[in-house]
Short mmCIF file of C-alpha atoms and ligand atoms in Angstrom, two decimals:
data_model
loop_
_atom_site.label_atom_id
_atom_site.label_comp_id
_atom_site.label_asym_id
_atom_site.label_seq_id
_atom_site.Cartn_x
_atom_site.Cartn_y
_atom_site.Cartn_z
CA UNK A 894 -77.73 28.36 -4.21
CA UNK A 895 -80.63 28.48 -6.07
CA UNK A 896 -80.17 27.92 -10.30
CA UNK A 897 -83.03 27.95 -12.21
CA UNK A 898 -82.51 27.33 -16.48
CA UNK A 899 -84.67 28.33 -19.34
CA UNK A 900 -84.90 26.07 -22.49
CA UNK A 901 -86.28 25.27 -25.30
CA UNK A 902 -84.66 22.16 -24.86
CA UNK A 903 -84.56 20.80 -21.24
CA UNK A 904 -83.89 17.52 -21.70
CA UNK A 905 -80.19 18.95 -22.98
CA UNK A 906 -79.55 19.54 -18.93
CA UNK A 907 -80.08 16.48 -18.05
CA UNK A 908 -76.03 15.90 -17.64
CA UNK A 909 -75.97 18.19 -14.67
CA UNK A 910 -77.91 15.77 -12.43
CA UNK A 911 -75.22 13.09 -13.24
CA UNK A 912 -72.28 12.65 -10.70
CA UNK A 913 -70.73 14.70 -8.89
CA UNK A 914 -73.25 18.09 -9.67
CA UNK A 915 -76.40 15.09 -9.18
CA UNK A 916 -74.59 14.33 -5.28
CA UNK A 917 -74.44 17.54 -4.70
CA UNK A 918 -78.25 18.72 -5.38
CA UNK A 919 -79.24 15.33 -4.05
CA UNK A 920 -78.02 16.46 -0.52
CA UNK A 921 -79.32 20.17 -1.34
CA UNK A 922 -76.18 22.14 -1.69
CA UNK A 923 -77.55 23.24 -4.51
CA UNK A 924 -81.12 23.70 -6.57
CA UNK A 925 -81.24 22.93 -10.25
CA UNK A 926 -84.99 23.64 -12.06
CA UNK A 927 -84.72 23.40 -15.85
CA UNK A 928 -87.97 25.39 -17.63
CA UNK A 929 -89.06 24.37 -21.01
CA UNK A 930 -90.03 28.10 -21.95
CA UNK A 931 -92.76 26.84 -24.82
CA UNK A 932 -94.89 26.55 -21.40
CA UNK A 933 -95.19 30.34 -21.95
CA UNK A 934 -96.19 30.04 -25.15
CA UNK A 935 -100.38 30.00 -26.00
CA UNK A 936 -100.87 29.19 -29.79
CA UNK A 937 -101.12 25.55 -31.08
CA UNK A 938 -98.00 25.43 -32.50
CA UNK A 939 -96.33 26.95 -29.05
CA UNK A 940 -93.83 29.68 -31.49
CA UNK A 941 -90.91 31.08 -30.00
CA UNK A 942 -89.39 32.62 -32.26
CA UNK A 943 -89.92 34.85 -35.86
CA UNK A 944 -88.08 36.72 -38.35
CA UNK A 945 -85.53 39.35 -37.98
CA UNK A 946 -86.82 43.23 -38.21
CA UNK A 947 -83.95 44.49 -40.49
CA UNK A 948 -83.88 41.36 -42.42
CA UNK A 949 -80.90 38.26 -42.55
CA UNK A 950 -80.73 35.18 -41.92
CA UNK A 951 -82.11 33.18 -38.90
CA UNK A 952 -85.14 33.61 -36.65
CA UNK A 953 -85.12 35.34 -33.33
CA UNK A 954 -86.74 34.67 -30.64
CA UNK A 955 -89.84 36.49 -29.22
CA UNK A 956 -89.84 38.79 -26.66
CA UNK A 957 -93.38 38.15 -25.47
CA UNK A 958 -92.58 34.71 -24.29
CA UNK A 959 -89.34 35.33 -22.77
CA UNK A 960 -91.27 38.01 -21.10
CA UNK A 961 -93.98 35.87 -19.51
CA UNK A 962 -91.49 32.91 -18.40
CA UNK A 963 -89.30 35.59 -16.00
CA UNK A 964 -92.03 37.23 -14.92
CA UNK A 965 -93.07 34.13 -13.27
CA UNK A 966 -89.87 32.83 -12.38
CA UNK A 967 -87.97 36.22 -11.22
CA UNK A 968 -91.65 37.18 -9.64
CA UNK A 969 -90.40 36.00 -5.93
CA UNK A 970 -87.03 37.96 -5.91
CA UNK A 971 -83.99 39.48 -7.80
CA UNK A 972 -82.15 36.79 -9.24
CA UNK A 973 -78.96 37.91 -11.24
CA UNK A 974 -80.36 36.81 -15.06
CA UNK A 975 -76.98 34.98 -16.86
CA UNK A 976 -77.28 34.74 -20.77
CA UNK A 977 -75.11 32.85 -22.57
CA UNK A 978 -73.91 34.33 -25.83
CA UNK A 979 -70.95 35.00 -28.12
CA UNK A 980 -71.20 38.68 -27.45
CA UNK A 981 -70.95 38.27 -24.50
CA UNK A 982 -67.96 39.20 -21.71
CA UNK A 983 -65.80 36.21 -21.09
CA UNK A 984 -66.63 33.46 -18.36
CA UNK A 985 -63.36 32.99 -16.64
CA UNK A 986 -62.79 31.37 -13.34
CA UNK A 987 -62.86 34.61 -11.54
CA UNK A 988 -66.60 35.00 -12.98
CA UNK A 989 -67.17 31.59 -11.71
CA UNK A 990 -66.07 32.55 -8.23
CA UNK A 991 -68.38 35.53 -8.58
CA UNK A 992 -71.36 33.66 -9.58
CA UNK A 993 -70.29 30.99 -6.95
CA UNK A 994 -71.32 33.72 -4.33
CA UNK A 995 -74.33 34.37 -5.51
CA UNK A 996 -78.11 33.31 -3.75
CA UNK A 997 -79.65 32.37 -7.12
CA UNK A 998 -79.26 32.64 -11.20
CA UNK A 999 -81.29 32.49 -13.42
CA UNK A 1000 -79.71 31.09 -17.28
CA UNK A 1001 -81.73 31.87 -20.12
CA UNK A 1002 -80.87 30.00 -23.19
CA UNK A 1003 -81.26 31.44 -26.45
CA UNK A 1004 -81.45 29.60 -29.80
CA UNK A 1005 -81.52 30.40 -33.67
CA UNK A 1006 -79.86 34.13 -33.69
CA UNK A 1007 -80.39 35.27 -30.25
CA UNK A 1008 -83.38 36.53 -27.75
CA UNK A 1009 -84.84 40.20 -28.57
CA UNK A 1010 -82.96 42.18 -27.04
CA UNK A 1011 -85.47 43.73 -25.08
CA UNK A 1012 -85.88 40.86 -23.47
CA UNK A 1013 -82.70 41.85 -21.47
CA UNK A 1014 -83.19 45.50 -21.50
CA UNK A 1015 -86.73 44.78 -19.77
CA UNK A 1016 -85.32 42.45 -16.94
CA UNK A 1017 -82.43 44.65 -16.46
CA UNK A 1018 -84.79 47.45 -14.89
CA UNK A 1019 -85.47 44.63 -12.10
CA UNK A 1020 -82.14 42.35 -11.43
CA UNK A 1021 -78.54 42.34 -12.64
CA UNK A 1022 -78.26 40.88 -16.55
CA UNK A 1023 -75.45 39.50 -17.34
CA UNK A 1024 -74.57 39.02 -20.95
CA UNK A 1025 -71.14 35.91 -20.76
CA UNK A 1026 -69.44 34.15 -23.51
CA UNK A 1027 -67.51 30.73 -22.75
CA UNK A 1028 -65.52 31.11 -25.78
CA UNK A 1029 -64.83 32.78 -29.48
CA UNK A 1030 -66.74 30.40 -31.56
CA UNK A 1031 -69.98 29.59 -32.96
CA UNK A 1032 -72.41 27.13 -30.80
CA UNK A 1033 -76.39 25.94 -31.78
CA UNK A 1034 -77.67 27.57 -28.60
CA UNK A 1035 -76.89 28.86 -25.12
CA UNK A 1036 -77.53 25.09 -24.02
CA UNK A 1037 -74.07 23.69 -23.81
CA UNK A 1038 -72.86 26.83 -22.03
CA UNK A 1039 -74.95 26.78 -19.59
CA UNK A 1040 -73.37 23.14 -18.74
CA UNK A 1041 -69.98 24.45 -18.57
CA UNK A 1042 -70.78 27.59 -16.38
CA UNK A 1043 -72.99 25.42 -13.65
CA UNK A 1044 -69.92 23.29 -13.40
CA UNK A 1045 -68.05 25.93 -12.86
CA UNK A 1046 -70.00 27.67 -10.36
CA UNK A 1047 -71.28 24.61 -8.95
CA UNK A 1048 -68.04 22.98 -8.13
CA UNK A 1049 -66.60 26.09 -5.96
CA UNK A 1050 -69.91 25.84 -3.36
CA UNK A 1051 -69.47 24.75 0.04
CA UNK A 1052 -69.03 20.96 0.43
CA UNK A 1053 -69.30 19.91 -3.66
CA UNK A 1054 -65.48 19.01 -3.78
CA UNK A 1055 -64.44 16.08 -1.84
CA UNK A 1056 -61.04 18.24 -0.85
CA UNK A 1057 -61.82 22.03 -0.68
CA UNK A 1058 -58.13 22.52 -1.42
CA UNK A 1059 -58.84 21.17 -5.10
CA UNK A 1060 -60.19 24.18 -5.93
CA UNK A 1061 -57.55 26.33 -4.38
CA UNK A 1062 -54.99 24.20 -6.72
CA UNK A 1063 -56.28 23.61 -9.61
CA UNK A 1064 -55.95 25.96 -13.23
CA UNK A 1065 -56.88 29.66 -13.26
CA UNK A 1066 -57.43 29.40 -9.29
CA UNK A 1067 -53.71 31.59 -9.03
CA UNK A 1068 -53.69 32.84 -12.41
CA UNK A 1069 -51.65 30.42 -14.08
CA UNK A 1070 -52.13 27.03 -15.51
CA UNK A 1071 -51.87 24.21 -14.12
CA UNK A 1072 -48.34 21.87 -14.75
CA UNK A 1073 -48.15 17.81 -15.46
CA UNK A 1074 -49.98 15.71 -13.11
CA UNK A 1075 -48.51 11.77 -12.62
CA UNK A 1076 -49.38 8.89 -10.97
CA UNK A 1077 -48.20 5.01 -10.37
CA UNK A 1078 -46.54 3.17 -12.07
CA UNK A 1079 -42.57 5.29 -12.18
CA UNK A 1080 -41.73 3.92 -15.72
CA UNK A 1081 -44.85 3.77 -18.48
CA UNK A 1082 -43.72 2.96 -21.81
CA UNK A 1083 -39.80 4.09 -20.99
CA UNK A 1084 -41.49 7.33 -19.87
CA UNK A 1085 -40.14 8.05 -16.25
CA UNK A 1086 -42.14 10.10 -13.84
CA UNK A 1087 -39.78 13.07 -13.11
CA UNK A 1088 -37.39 12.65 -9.88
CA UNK A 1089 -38.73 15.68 -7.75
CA UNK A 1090 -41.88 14.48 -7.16
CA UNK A 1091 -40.72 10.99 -6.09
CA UNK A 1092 -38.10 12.92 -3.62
CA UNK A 1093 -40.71 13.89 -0.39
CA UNK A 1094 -38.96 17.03 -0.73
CA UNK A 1095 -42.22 19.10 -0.72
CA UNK A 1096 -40.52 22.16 -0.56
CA UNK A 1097 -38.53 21.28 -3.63
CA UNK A 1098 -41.78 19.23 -5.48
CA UNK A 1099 -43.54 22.85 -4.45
CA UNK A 1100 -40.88 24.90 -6.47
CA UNK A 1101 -40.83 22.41 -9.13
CA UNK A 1102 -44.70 22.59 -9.74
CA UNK A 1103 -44.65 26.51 -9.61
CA UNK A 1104 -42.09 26.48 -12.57
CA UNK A 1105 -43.63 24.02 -14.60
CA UNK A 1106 -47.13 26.59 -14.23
CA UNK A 1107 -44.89 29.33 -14.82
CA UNK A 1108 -43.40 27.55 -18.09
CA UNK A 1109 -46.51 26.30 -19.24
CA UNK A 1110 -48.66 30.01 -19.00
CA UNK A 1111 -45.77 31.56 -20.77
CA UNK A 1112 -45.70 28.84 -23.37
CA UNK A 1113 -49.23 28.59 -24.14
CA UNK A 1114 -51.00 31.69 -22.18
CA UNK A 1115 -48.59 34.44 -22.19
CA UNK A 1116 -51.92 36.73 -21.54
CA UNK A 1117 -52.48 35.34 -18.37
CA UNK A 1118 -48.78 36.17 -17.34
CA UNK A 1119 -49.51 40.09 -18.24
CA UNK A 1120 -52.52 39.85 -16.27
CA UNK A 1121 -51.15 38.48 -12.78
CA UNK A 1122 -52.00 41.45 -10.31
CA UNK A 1123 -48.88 43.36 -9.08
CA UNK A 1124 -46.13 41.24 -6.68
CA UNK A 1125 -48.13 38.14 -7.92
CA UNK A 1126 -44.46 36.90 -9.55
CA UNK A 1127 -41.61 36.79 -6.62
CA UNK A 1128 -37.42 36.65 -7.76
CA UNK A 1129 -37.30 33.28 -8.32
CA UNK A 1130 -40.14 33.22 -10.54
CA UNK A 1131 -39.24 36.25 -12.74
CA UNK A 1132 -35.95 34.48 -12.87
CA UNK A 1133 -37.43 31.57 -14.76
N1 LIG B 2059 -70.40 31.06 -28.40
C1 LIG B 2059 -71.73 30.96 -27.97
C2 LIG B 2059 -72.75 30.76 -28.96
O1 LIG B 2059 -72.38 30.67 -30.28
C3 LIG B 2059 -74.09 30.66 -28.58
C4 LIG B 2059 -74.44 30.77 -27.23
C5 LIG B 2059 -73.46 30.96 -26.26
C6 LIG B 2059 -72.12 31.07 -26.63
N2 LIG B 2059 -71.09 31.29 -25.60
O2 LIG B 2059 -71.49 31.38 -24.39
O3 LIG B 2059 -69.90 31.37 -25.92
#
């Protein structure tokens, strides 16, 4: 997979080539090239971005220079462009897995109030534009999204995870959250790590684990629950 991200701000990717993601481009499972897009820009004071037609507050940023940086980039092939922003439709794991299938995206960062939106209405007459949003709140720029959804995407490829079945396991990955996780010692602080899973009675520590996912998406994501395709939920988990 091929990722290329535009920035004004490069230097904010830098985490990505750290650990595990930084392994996995180092033995080319993966391509990471961060843009700074004021290389499109030609004045002295390399502008990105101006003042809202309409008014309000905030700048936005230029379409001219957007325009130049995925010409060049998107010039070789068709790229699905990803932008970050709050209006955008949710990133879940099942977007992840989509992305994860994909040749090559391209991120485009946006800063101050947003990119012009012809900006995406342009590229969208040549590749797939897709507008995601990692959350319901208010960030600086598309930056720190962009981190989250590489991870994301990243960490499903071919031969990233130590244990392919890690992915298969962990939250989101059947539709429900994951339960409590526990490790040595038994007894921390008079707090006793629960029987079942100290029993080898995988069957049993298999039940046990689906029920504590069950309890916990109920509890905390009930909207996950009502989302589970049909005959997702057998008797004994209905029953819970
Ligand atoms: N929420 C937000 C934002 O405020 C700015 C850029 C991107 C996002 N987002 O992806 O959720």
């Amino acid at each position: 997979m091929r990722i290329d991200v535009v920035t004004i701000f490069p230097e904010y990717l830098d985490p990505l080539r750290q650990a595990l993601l930084g392994r996995a481009i180092d033995r080319g499972l993966l391509t990471l090239d961060v843009h700074d897009l004021r290389a499109w820009t030609h004045d002295v004071h390399k502008a990105v971005d101006d003042s809202p037609y309409g008014g309000g507050p905030g700048m936005v940023m230029k379409p001219q220079v957007w325009g130049e940086a995925l010409d060049e980039l998107c010039a070789s092939g068709t790229p699905r462009l990803v932008v970050p922003t709050p209006a955008g439709r949710p990133f879940t794991q099942a977007v992840a897995r989509e992305y994860a299938a994909q040749p090559w995206l391209v991120f485009a960062c946006g800063r101050y109030e947003g990119i012009d939106q012809r900006v995406l209405d342009d590229a969208a007459r040549r590749m797939p534009v897709d507008e995601v949003s990692i959350g319901d709140y208010v960030l600086v720029g598309g930056e720190v999204a962009v981190m989250v959804m590489v991870e994301a995407v990243a960490r499903l490829l071919p031969g990233v995870l130590g244990n392919p079945a890690s992915a298969e396991q962990d939250s989101f990955s059947d539709g429900l959250l994951e339960g409590p996780s526990y490790t040595r010692p038994e007894v921390w602080r008079d707090l006793a790590v629960p029987d079942v899973l100290r029993s080898g009675n995988h069957g049993a520590i298999d039940r046990w684990r689906r029920d504590q996912a069950l309890a916990r998406t109920f509890h905390r994501r009930p909207d996950l629950l009502d989302a589970l395709p049909e005959g997702a939920l057998d008797k004994h988990d209905r029953a819970q």
